[in-house]
mmCIF file of C-alpha atoms in Angstrom:
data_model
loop_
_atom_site.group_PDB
_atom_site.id
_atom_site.type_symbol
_atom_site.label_atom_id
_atom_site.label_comp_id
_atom_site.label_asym_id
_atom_site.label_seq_id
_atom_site.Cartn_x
_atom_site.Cartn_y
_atom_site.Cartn_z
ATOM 1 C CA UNK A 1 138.469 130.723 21.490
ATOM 2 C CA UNK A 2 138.609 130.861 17.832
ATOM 3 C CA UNK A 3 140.295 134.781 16.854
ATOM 4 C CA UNK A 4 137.671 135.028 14.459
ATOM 5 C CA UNK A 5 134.574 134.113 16.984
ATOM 6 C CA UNK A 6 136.285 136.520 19.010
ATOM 7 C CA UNK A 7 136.662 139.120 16.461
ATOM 8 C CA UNK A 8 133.214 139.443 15.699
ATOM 9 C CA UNK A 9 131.561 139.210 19.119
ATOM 10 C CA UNK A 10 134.084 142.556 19.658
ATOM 11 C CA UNK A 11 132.476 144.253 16.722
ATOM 12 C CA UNK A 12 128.789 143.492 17.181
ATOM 13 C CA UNK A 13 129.866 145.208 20.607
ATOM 14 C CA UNK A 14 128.358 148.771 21.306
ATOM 15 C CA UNK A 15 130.916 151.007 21.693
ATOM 16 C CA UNK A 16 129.582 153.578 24.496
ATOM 17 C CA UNK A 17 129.880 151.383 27.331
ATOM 18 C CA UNK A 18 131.023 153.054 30.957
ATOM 19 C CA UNK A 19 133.792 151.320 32.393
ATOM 20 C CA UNK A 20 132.306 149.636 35.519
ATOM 21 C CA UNK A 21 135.121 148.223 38.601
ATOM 22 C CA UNK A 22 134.263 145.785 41.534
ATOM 23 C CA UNK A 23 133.187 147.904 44.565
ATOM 24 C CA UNK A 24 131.613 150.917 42.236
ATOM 25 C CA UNK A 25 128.268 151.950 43.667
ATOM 26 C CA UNK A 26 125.971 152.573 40.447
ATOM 27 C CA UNK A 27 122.757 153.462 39.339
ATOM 28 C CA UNK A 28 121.550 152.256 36.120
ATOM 29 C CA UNK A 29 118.746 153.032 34.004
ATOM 30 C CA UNK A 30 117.409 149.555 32.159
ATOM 31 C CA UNK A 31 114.946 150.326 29.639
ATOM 32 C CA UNK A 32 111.447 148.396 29.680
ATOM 33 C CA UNK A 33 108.908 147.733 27.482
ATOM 34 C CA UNK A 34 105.574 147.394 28.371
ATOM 35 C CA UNK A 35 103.138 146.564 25.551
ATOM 36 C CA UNK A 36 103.799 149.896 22.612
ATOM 37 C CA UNK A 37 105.317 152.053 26.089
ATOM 38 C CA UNK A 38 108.960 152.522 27.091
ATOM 39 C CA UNK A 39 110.093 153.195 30.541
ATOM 40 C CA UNK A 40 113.592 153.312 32.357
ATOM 41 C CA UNK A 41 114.131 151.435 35.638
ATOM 42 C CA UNK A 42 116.782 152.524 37.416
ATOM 43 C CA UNK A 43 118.670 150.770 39.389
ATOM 44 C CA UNK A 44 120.909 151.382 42.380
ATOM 45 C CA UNK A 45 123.526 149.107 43.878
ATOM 46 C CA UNK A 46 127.348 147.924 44.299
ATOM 47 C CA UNK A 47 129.050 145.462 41.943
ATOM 48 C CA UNK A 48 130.086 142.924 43.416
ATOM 49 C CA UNK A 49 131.222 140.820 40.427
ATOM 50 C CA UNK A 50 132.529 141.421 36.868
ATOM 51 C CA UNK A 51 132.050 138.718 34.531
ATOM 52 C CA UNK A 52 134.216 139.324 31.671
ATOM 53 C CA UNK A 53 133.099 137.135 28.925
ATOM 54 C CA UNK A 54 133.725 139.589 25.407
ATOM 55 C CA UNK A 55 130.521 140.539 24.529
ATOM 56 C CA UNK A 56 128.547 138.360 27.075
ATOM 57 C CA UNK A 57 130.293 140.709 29.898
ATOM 58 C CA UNK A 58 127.835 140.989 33.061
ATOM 59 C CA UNK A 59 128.318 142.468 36.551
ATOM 60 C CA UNK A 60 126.251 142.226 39.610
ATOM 61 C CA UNK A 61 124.361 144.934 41.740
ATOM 62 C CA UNK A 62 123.865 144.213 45.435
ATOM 63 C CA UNK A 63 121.388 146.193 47.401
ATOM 64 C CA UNK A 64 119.905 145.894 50.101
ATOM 65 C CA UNK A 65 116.140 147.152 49.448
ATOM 66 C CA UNK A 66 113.592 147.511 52.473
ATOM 67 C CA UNK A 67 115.963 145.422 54.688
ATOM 68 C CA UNK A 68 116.932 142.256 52.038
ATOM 69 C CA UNK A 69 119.500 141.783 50.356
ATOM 70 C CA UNK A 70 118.523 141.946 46.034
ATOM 71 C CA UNK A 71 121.092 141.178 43.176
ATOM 72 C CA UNK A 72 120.651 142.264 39.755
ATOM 73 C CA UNK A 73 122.841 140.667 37.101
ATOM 74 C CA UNK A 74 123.372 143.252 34.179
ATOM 75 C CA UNK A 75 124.400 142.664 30.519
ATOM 76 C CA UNK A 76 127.279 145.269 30.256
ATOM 77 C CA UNK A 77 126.929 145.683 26.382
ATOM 78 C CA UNK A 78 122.887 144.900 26.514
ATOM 79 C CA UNK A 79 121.282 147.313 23.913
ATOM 80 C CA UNK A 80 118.368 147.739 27.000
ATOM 81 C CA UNK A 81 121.165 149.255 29.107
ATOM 82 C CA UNK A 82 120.116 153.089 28.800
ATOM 83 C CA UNK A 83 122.483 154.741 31.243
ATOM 84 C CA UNK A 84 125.311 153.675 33.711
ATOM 85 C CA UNK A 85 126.407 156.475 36.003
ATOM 86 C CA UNK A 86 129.340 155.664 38.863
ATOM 87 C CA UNK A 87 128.201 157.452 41.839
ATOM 88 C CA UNK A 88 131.078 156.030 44.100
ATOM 89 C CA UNK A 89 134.542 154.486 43.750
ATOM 90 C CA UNK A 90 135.062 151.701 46.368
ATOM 91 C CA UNK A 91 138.676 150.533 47.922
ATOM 92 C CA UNK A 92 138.474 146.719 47.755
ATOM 93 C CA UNK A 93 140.601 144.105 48.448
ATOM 94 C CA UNK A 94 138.834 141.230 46.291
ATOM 95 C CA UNK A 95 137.546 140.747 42.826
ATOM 96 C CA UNK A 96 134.952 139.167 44.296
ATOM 97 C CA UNK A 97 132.999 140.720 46.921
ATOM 98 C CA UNK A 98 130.512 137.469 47.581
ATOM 99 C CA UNK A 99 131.519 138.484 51.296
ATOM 100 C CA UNK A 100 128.876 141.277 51.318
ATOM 101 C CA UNK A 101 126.220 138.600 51.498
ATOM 102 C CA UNK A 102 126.914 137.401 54.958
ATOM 103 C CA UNK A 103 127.253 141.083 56.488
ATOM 104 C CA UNK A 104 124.637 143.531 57.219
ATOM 105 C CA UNK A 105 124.249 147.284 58.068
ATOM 106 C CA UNK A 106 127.676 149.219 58.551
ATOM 107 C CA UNK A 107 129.884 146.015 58.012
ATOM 108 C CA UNK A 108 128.586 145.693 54.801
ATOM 109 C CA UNK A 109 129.859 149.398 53.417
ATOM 110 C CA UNK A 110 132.326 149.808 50.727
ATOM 111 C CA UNK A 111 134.945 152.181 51.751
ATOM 112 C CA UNK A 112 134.851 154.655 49.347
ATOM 113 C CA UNK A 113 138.033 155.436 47.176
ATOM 114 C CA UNK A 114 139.990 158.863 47.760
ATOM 115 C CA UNK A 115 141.754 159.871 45.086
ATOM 116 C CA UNK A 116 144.424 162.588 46.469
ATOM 117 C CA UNK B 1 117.782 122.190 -4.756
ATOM 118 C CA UNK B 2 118.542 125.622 -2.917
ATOM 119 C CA UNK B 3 121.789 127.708 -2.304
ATOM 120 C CA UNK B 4 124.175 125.949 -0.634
ATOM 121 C CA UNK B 5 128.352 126.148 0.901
ATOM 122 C CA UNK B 6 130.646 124.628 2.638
ATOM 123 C CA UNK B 7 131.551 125.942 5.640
ATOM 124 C CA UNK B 8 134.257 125.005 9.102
ATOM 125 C CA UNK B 9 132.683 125.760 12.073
ATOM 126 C CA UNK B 10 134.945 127.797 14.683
ATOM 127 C CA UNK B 11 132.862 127.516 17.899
ATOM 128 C CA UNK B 12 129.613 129.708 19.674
ATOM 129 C CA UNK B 13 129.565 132.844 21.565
ATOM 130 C CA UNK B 14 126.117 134.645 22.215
ATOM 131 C CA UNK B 15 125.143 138.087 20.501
ATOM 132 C CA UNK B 16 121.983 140.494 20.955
ATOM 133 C CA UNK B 17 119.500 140.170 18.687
ATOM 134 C CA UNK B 18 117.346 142.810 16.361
ATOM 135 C CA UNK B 19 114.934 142.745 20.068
ATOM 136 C CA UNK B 20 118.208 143.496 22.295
ATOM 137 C CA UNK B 21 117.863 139.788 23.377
ATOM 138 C CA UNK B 22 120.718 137.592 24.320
ATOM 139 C CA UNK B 23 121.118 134.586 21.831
ATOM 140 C CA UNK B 24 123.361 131.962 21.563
ATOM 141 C CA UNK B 25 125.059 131.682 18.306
ATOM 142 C CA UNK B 26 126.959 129.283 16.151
ATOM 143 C CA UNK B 27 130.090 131.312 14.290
ATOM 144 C CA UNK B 28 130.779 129.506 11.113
ATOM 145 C CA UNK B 29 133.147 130.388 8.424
ATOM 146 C CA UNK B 30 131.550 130.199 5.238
ATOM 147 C CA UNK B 31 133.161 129.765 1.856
ATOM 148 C CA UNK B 32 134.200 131.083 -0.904
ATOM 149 C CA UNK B 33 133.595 128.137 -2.561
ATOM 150 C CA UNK B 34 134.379 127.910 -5.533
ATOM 151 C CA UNK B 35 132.122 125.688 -8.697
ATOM 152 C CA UNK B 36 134.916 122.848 -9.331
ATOM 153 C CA UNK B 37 132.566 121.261 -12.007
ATOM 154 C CA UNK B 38 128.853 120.554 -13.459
ATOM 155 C CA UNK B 39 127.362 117.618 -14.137
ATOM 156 C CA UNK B 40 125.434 117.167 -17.371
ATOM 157 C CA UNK B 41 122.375 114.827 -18.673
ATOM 158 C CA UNK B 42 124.553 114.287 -21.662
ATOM 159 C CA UNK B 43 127.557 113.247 -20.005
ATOM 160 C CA UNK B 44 126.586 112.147 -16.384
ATOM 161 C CA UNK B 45 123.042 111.577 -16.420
ATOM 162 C CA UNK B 46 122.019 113.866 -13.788
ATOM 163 C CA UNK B 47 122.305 117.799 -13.293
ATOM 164 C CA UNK B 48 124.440 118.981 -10.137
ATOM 165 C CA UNK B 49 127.210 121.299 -9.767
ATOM 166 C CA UNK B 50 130.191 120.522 -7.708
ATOM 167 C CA UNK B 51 131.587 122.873 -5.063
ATOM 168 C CA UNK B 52 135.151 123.153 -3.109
ATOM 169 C CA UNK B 53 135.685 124.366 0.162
ATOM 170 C CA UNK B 54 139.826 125.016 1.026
ATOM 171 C CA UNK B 55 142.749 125.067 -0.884
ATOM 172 C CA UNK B 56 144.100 121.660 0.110
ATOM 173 C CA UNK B 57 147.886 122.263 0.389
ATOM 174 C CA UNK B 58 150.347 120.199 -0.344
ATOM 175 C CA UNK B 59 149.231 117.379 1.073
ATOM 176 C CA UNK B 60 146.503 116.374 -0.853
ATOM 177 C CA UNK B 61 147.548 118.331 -4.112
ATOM 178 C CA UNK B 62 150.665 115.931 -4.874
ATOM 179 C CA UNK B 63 147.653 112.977 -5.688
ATOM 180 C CA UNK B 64 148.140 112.598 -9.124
ATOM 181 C CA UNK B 65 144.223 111.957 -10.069
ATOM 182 C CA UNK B 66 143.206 114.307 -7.989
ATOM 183 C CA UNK B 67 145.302 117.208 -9.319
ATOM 184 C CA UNK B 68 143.732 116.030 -13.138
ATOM 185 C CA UNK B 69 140.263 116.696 -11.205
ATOM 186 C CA UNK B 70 141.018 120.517 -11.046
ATOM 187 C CA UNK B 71 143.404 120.920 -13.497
ATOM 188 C CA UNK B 72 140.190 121.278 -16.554
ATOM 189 C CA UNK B 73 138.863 124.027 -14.493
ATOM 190 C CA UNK B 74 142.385 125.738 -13.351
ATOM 191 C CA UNK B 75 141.658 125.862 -9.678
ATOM 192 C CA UNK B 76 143.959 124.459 -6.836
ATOM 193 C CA UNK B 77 143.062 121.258 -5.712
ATOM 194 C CA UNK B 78 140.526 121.777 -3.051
ATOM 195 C CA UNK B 79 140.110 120.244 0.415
ATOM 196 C CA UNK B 80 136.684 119.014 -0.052
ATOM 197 C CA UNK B 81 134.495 118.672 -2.735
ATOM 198 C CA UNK B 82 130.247 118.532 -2.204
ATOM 199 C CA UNK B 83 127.969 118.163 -4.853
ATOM 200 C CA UNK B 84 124.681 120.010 -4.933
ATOM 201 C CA UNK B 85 121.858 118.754 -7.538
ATOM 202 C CA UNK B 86 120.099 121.274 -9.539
ATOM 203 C CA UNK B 87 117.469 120.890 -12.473
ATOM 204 C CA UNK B 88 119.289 123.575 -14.259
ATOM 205 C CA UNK B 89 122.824 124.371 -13.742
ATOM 206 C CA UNK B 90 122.862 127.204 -16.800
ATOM 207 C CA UNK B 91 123.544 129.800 -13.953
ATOM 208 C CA UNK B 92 126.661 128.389 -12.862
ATOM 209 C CA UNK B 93 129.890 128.638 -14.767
ATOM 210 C CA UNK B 94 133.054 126.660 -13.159
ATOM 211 C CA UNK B 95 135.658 128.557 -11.360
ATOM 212 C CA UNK B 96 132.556 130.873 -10.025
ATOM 213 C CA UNK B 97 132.490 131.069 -6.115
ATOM 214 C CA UNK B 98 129.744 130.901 -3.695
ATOM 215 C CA UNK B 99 130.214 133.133 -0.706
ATOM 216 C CA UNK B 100 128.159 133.900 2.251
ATOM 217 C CA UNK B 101 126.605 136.960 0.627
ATOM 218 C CA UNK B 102 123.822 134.159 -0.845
ATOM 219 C CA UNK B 103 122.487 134.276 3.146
ATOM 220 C CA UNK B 104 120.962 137.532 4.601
ATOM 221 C CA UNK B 105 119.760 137.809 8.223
ATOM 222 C CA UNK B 106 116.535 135.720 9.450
ATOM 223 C CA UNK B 107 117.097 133.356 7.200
ATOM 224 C CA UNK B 108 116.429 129.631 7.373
ATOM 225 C CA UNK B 109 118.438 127.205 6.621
ATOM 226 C CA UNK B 110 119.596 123.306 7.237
ATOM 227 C CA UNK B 111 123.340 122.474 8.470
ATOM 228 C CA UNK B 112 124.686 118.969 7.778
ATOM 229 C CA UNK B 113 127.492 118.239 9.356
ATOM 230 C CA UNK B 114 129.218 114.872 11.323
ATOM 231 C CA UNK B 115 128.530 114.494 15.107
ATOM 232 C CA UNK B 116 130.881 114.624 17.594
ATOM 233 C CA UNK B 117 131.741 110.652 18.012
ATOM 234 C CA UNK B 118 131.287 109.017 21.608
ATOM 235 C CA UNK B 119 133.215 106.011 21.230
ATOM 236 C CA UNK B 120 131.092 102.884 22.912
ATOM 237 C CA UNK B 121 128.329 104.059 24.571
ATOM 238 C CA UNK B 122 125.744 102.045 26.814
ATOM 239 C CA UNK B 123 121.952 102.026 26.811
ATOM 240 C CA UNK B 124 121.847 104.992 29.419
ATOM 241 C CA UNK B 125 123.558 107.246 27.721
ATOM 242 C CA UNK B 126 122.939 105.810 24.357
ATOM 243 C CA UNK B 127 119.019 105.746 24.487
ATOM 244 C CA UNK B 128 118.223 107.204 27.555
ATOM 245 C CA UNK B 129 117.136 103.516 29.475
ATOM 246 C CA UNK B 130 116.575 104.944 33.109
ATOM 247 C CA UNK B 131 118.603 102.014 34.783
ATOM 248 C CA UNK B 132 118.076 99.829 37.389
ATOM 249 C CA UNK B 133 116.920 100.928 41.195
ATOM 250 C CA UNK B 134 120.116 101.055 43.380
ATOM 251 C CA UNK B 135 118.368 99.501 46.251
ATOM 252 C CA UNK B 136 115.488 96.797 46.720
ATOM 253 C CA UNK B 137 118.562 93.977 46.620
ATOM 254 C CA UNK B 138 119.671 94.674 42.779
ATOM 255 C CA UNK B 139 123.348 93.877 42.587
ATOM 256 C CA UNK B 140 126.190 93.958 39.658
ATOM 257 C CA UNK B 141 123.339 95.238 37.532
ATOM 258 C CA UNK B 142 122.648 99.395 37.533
ATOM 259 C CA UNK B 143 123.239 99.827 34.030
ATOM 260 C CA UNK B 144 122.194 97.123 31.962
ATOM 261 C CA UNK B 145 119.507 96.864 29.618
ATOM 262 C CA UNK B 146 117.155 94.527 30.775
ATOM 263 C CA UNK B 147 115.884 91.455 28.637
ATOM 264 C CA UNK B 148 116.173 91.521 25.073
ATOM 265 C CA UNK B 149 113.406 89.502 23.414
ATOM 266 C CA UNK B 150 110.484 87.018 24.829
ATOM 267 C CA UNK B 151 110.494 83.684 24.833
ATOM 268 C CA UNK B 152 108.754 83.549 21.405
ATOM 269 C CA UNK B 153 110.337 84.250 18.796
ATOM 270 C CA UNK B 154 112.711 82.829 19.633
ATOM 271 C CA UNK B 155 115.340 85.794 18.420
ATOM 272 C CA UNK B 156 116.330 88.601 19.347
ATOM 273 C CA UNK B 157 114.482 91.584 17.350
ATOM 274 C CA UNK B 158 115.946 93.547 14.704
ATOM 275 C CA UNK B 159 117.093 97.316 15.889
ATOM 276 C CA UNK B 160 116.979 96.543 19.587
ATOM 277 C CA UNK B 161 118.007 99.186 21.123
ATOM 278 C CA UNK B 162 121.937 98.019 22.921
ATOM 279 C CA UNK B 163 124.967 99.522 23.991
ATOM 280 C CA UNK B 164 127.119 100.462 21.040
ATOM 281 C CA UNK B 165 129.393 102.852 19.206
ATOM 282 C CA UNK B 166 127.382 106.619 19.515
ATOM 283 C CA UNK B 167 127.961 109.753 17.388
ATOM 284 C CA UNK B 168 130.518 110.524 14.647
ATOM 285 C CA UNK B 169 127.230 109.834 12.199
ATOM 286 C CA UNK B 170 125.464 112.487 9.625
ATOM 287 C CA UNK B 171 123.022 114.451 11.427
ATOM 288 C CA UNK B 172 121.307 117.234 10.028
ATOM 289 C CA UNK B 173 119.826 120.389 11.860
ATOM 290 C CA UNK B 174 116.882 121.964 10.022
ATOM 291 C CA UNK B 175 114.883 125.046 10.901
ATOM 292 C CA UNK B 176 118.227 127.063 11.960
ATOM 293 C CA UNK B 177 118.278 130.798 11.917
ATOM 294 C CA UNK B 178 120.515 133.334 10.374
ATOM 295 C CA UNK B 179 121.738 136.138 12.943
ATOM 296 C CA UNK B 180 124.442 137.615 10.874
ATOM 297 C CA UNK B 181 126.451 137.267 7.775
ATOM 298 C CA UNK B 182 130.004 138.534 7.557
ATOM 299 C CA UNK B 183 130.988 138.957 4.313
ATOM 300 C CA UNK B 184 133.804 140.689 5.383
ATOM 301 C CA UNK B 185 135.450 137.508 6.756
ATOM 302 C CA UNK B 186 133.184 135.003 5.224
ATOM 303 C CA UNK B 187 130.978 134.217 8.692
ATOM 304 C CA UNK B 188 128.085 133.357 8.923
ATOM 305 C CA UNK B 189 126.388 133.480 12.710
ATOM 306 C CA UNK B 190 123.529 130.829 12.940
ATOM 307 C CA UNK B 191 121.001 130.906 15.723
ATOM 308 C CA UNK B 192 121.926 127.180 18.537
ATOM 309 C CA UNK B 193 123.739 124.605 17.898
ATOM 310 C CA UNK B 194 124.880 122.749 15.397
ATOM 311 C CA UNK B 195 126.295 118.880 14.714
ATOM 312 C CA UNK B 196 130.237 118.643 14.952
ATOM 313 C CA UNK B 197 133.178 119.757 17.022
ATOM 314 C CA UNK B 198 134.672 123.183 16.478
ATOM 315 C CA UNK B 199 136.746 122.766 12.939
ATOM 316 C CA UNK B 200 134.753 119.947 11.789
ATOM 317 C CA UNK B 201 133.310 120.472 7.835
ATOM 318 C CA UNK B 202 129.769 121.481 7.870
ATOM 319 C CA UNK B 203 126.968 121.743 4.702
ATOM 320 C CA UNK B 204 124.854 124.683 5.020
ATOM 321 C CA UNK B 205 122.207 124.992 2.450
ATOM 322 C CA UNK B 206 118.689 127.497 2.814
ATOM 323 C CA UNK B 207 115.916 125.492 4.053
#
């Protein structure tokens, strides 16, 4: 990519962005509009995948609500992106956790990171 | 005739827009381009101004004729030259540049530029013909055409639509958007896409 396209996508960036890792269980807070009102959805999950794309950065939220499996792909520098908080640190072995999809219940658990 | 510059453009990325919407965006780098010369009713017979886009290096610059070209106005020779027709060019004075502070935000404007070229293209991909069925006993003919003409007259018709050389033509985008103007760097970030590959020339003038 042209420096220059590059450049500018960096500075249109917001700066207050939490870093985010593959295997992080999150909860974020996406702001909605709805007609004149404003309301924050949170959202609670484990990213599975981080897109890294300059400012077009996403990751993915896996959760498994009321027994299926939902993914939520989220803009990481998206002015509607209220608040980010990292509840959990996972140990992983993959960028890519796309393995998640085909387990269920216990075998699906990030082991969660110890930091000594 | 409105505002307008030369510009190069360096490729898209996407940015968030005044709504916190993702867009795709064009970056294009804009100017400062400079007024090489104006055209008078007295001495041309028309009113325009002339503008350059890129100091042309040595290349170009050892021409002889076209050094004489910039030499009145005491620029360096310039990598490409557009002219831009105006009732009145009083406001201009040569050597004065255009940059992309003429464009603010939400903007419209119309981009000119030359297509990326296809080389010889058929009628599928050329003019969208659907092509023949694959089954039903066609053979050595998927592709093709079809017929070109009836019986009468006897010709073929003018601008029948064939297989032939596609792209690498003028096209110009109207209706295009401003996101963002850079004056710092001379950029200019237009809402889509617009004609030519990445470093190709482009006109951009407000619509």
């Amino acid at each position: 990519m042209n420096p220059l396209v590059e450049l500018n996508s960096k500075k249109m960036a917001r700066k207050d962005v939490t870093e985010v890792e593959v295997g992080d269980h999150l909860k974020v807070w996406t702001i909605i509009s709805e007609g004149d009102k404003e309301r924050l959805q949170p959202f609670e999950g484990d990213v599975i995948r981080i897109h890294r794309n300059g400012i077009s950065t996403t990751f993915t939220l896996r959760k498994i609500s009321y027994g299926v499996g939902v993914e939520r792909i989220v803009p990481l520098y998206s002015p509607y992106l209220a608040r980010v908080e990292v509840l959990r640190k996972g140990r992983i072995r993959r960028a890519r956790l796309y393995y998640l999809r085909s387990l269920a219940g216990k075998n699906a658990k990030i082991q969660e990171k110890r930091f000594n | 005739m409105s505002v307008g510059i030369l510009g190069k453009k360096l490729g898209m990325t996407q940015m968030f827009d005044n709504r916190g919407s993702m867009v795709a965006v064009t970056v294009v780098q804009a100017g400062p381009c400079p007024v090489v010369q104006k055209k008078t009713h007295e001495k041309d017979g028309y009113t325009a101004i002339q503008i350059g886009f890129e100091d042309a290096g040595r290349q170009k610059a050892a021409l002889k004729p076209y050094k004489g070209h910039f030499k009145s106005s005491g620029l360096k020779p310039q990598r490409v030259l557009k002219e831009i027709r105006y009732n009145d060019v009083s406001a201009f004075s040569i050597g004065q540049s255009i940059t992309v502070g003429e464009f603010k935000p939400a903007d419209k404007v119309v981009i000119t530029g030359v297509s990326k070229g296809r080389g010889f293209q058929g009628v599928i991909r050329r003019h969208g013909f659907a092509g023949k069925d694959t089954g039903h006993g066609t053979h050595e003919a998927f592709r093709t055409g079809g017929s070109i003409g009836m019986r009468t007259p006897k010709h073929t018709r003018k601008n029948m639509k064939m297989a032939g050389h596609m792209g690498a033509r003028k096209i110009t985008t109207r209706n295009l958007k401003v996101m963002f103007v850079d004056t710092e760097n001379n950029l200019l970030l237009i809402k889509g896409a617009i004609p030519g590959a990445n470093n190709d020339v482009v006109f951009i003038r407000k619509a």
